[in-house]
Tab-separated table of C-alpha atoms and ligand atoms in Angstrom:
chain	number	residue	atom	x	y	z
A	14	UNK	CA	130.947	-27.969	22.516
A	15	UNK	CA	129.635	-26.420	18.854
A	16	UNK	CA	125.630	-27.650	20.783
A	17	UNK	CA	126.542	-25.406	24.075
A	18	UNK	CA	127.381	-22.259	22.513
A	19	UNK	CA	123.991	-22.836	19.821
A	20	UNK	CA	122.353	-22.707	23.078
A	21	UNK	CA	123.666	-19.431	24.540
A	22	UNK	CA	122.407	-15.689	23.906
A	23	UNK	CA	123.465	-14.508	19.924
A	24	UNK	CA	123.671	-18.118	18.289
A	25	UNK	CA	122.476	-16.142	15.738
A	26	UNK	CA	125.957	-15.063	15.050
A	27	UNK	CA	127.576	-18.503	14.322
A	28	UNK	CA	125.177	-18.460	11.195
A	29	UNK	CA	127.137	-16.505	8.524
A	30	UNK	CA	130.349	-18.195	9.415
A	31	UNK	CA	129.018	-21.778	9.011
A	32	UNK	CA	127.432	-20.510	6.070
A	33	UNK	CA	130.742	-19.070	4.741
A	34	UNK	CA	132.424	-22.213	5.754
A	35	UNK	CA	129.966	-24.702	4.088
A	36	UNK	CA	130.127	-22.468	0.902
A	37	UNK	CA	134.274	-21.880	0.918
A	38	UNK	CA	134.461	-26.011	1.221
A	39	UNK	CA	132.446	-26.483	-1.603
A	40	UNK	CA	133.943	-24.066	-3.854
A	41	UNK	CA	137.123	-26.101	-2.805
A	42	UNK	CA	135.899	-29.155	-3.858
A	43	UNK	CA	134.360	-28.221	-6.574
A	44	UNK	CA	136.834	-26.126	-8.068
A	45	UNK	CA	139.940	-28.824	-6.795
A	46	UNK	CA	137.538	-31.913	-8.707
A	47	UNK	CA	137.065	-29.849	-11.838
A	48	UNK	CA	140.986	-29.118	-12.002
A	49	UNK	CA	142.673	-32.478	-10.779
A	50	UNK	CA	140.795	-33.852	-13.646
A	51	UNK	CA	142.160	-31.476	-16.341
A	52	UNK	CA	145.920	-32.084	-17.124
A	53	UNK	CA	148.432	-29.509	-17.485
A	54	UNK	CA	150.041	-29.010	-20.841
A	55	UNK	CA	153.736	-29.359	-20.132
A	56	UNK	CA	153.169	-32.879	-18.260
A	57	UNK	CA	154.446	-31.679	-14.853
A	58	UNK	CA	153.394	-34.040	-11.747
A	59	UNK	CA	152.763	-31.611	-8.589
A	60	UNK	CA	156.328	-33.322	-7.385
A	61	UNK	CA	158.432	-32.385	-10.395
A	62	UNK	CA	156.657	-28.566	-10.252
A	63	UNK	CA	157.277	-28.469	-6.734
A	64	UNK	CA	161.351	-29.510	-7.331
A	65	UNK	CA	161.500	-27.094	-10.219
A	66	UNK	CA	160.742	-24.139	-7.855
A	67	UNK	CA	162.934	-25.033	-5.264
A	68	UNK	CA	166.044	-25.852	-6.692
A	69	UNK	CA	165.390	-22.671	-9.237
A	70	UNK	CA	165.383	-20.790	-5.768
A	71	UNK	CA	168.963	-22.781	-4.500
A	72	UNK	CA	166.928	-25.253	-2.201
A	73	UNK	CA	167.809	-28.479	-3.631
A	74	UNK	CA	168.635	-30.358	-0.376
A	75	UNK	CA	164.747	-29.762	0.772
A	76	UNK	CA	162.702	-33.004	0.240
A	77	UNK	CA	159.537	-33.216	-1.596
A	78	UNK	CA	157.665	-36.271	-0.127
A	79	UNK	CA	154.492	-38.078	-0.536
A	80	UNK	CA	152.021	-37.999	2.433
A	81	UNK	CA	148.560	-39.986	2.363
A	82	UNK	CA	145.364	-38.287	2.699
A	83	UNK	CA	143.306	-35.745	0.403
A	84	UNK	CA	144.578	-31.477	0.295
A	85	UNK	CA	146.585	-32.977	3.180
A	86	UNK	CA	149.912	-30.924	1.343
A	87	UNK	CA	151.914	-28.331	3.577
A	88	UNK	CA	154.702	-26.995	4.280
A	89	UNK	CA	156.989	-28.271	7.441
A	90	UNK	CA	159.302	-25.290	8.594
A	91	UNK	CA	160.581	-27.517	11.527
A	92	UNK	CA	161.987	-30.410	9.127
A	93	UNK	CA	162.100	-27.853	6.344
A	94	UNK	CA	160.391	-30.723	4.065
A	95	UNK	CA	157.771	-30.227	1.211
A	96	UNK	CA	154.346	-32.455	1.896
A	97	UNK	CA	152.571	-33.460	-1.094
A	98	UNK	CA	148.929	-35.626	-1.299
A	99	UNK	CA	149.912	-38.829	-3.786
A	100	UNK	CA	146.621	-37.467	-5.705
A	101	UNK	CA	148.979	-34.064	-6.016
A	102	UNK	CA	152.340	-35.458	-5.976
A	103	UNK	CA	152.027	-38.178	-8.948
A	104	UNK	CA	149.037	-36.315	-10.884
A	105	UNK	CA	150.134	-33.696	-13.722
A	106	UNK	CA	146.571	-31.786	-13.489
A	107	UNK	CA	146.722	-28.064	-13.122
A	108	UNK	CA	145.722	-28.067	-9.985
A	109	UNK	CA	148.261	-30.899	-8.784
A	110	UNK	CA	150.784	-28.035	-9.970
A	111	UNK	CA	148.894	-25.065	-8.569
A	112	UNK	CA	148.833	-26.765	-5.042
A	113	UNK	CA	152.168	-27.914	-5.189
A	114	UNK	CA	153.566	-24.299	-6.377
A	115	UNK	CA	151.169	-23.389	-3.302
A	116	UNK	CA	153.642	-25.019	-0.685
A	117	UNK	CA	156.608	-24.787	-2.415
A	118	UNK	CA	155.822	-20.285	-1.965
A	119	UNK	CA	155.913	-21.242	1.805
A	120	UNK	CA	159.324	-22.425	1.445
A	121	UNK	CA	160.645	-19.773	-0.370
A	122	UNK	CA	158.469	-17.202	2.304
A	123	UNK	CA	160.986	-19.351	5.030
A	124	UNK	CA	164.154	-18.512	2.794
A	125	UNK	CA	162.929	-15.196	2.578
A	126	UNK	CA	162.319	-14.970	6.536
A	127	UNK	CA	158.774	-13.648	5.607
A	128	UNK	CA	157.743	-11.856	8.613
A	129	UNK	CA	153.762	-13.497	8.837
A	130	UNK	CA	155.110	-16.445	8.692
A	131	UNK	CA	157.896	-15.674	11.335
A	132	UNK	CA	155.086	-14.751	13.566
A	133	UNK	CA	152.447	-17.462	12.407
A	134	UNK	CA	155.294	-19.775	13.276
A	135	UNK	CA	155.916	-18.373	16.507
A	136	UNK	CA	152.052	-18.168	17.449
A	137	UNK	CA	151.429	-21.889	16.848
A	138	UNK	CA	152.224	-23.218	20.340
A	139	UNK	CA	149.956	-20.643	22.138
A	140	UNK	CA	147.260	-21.095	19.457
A	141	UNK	CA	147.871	-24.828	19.999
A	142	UNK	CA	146.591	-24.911	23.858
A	143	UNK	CA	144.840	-21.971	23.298
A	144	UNK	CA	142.700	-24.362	21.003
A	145	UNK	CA	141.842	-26.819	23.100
A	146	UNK	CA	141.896	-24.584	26.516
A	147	UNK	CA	138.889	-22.264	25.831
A	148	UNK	CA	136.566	-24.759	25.763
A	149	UNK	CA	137.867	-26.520	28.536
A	150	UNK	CA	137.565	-23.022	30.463
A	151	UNK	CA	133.767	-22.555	29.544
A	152	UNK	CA	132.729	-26.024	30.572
A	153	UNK	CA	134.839	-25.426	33.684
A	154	UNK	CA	132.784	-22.374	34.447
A	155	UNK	CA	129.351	-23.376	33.675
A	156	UNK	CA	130.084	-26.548	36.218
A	157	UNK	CA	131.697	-24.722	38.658
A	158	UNK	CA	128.660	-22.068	38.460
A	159	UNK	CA	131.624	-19.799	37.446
A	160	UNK	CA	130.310	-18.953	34.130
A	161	UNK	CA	130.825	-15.038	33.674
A	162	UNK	CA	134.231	-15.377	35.407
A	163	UNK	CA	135.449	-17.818	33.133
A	164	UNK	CA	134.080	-16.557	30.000
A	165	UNK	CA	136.672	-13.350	30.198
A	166	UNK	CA	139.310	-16.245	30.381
A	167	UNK	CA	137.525	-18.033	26.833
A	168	UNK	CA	137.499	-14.746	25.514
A	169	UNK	CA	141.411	-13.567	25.645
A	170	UNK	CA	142.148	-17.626	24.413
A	171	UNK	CA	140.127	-17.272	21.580
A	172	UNK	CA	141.498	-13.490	20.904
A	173	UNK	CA	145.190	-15.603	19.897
A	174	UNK	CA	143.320	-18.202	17.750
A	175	UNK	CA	141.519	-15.547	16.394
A	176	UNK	CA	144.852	-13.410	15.371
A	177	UNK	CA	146.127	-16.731	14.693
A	178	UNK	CA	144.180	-17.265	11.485
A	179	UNK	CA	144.272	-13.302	11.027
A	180	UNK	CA	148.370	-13.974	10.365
A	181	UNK	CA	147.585	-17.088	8.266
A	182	UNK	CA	146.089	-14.580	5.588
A	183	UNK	CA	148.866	-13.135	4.072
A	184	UNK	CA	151.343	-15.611	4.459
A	185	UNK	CA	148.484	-18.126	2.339
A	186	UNK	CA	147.784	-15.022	0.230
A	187	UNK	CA	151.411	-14.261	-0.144
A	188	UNK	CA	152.036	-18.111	-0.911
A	189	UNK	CA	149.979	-18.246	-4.016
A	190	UNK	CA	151.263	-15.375	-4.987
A	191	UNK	CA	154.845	-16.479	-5.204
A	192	UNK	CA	153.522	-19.891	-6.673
A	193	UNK	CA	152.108	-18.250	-9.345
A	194	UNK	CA	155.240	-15.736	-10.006
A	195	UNK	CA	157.761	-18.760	-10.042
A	196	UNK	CA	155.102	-21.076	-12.368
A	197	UNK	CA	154.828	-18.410	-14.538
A	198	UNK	CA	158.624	-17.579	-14.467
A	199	UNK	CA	159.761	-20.915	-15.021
A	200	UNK	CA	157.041	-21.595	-17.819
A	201	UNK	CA	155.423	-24.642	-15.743
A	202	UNK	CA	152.183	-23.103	-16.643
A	203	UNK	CA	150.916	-22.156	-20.277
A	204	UNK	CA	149.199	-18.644	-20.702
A	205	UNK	CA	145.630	-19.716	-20.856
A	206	UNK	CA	146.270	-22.368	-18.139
A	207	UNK	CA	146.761	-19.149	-15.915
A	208	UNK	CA	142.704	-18.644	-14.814
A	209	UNK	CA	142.930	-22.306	-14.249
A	210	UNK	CA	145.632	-22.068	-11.563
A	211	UNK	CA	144.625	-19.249	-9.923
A	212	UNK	CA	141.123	-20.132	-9.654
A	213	UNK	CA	142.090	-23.479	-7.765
A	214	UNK	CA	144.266	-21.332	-5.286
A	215	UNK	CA	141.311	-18.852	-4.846
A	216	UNK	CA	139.118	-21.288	-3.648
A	217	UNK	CA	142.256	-22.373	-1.148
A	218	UNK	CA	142.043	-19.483	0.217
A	219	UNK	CA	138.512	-18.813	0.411
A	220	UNK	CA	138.647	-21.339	3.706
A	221	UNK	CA	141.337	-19.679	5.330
A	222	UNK	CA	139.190	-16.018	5.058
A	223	UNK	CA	135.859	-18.125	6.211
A	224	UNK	CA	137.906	-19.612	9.433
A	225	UNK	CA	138.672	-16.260	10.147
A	226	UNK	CA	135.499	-15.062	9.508
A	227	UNK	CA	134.034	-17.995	11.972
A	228	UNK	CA	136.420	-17.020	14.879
A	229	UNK	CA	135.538	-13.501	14.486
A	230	UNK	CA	131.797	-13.801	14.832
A	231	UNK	CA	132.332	-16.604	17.808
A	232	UNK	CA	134.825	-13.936	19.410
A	233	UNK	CA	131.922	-11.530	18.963
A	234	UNK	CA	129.242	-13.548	20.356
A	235	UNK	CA	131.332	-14.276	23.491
A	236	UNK	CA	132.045	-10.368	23.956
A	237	UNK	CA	128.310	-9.850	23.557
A	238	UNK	CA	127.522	-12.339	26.234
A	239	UNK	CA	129.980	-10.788	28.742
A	240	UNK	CA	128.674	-7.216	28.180
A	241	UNK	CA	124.973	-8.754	28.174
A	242	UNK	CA	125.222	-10.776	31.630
A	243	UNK	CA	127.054	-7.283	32.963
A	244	UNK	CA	124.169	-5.864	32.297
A	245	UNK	CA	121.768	-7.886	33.957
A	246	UNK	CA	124.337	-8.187	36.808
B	319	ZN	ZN1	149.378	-22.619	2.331
């Protein structure tokens, strides 16, 4: 699908957001590899941080498990469950303990009832079809010779996804934010080991801002196609 819309009118515009998106996973890796490798001084795994936090905020019946895969950790609101890499759940490097902190801030946003995340929560089903359905839509329309038609369709579906990932700002924002209040709080983390942390959770976040910035500019180039075919119409 990414080859049909190069082809169309304003490709032009996909360009900064790939950019973004090549640079923001870089950074990531970059700044995860540097700080997986450098261990934290009190010893912590990511798992023992991530308990810490959540019993200090009264959740000690929430799990913390192990789940395979690299920066695969999250948050499940529906089984209420912590998710932790094995590289992040059984390594005591700063940035095990950042990420860990990371999702362990979503569970306290959940305690909290943390309105973005009430409505990020709430949005994922529509943004879920909405996903898959707006390309669907445009292939629809350029077979059925229904193109312009169809495209006003692709447009309102990508709207959600694109508010979608607008909501997923603060509530990722707001995440580290909380990690790095309780880390702090609780003395998981020493003073200078402070940069360390929230440099790792920067460059976390740096891909949620250049996913946004991706939809935007796609969102964009599909308006500018509409208006430009009405044009010619
Ligand atoms: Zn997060």
């Amino acid at each position: 699908m990414t080859l049909g819309i190069i082809l169309m009118d304003y490709w032009w515009l996909a360009i900064p957001g790939l950019l973004l998106g090549m640079y923001a996973q870089i950074k990531l890796m970059s700044t995860y590899g540097k700080y997986s490798r450098l261990g934290n001084a009190s010893g912590m795994t990511g798992a023992q941080a991530a308990r810490e936090i959540l019993d200090s905020a009264g959740l000690h019946n929430m799990p913390v498990n192990e789940v395979g895969g690299r920066l695969t950790d999250h948050y499940d609101p529906i089984k209420k469950a912590l998710f932790l890499s094995s590289e992040n759940f059984h390594s005591s490097s700063i940035a095990a303990v950042g990420v860990a902190a990371h999702e362990a801030g979503h569970a306290l946003q959940h305690k909290a009832a943390y309105a973005p995340l009430n409505i990020r929560m709430a949005m994922v089903p529509i943004t879920n079809f909405a996903s898959i359905a707006w390309s669907v839509i445009l292939i629809a329309g350029i077979f059925l010779g229904m193109f312009q038609q169809f495209l006003g369709i692709a447009i309102i579906l990508f709207t959600v996804i694109a508010a979608f990932q607008l909501i997923t700002l603060p509530v990722e924002y707001d995440a580290s934010r909380r990690a790095k209040e309780q880390l702090w709080r609780l003395g998981l983390v020493r003073e200078q080991e402070r940069p360390h942390v929230s440099k790792v959770l920067n460059a976390a976040a740096l891909t949620y801002v250049a996913a946004l910035v991706t939809s935007v500019l796609q969102l964009l180039q599909f308006i500018m196609l509409a208006r430009g075919d009405r044009d010619r119409a």
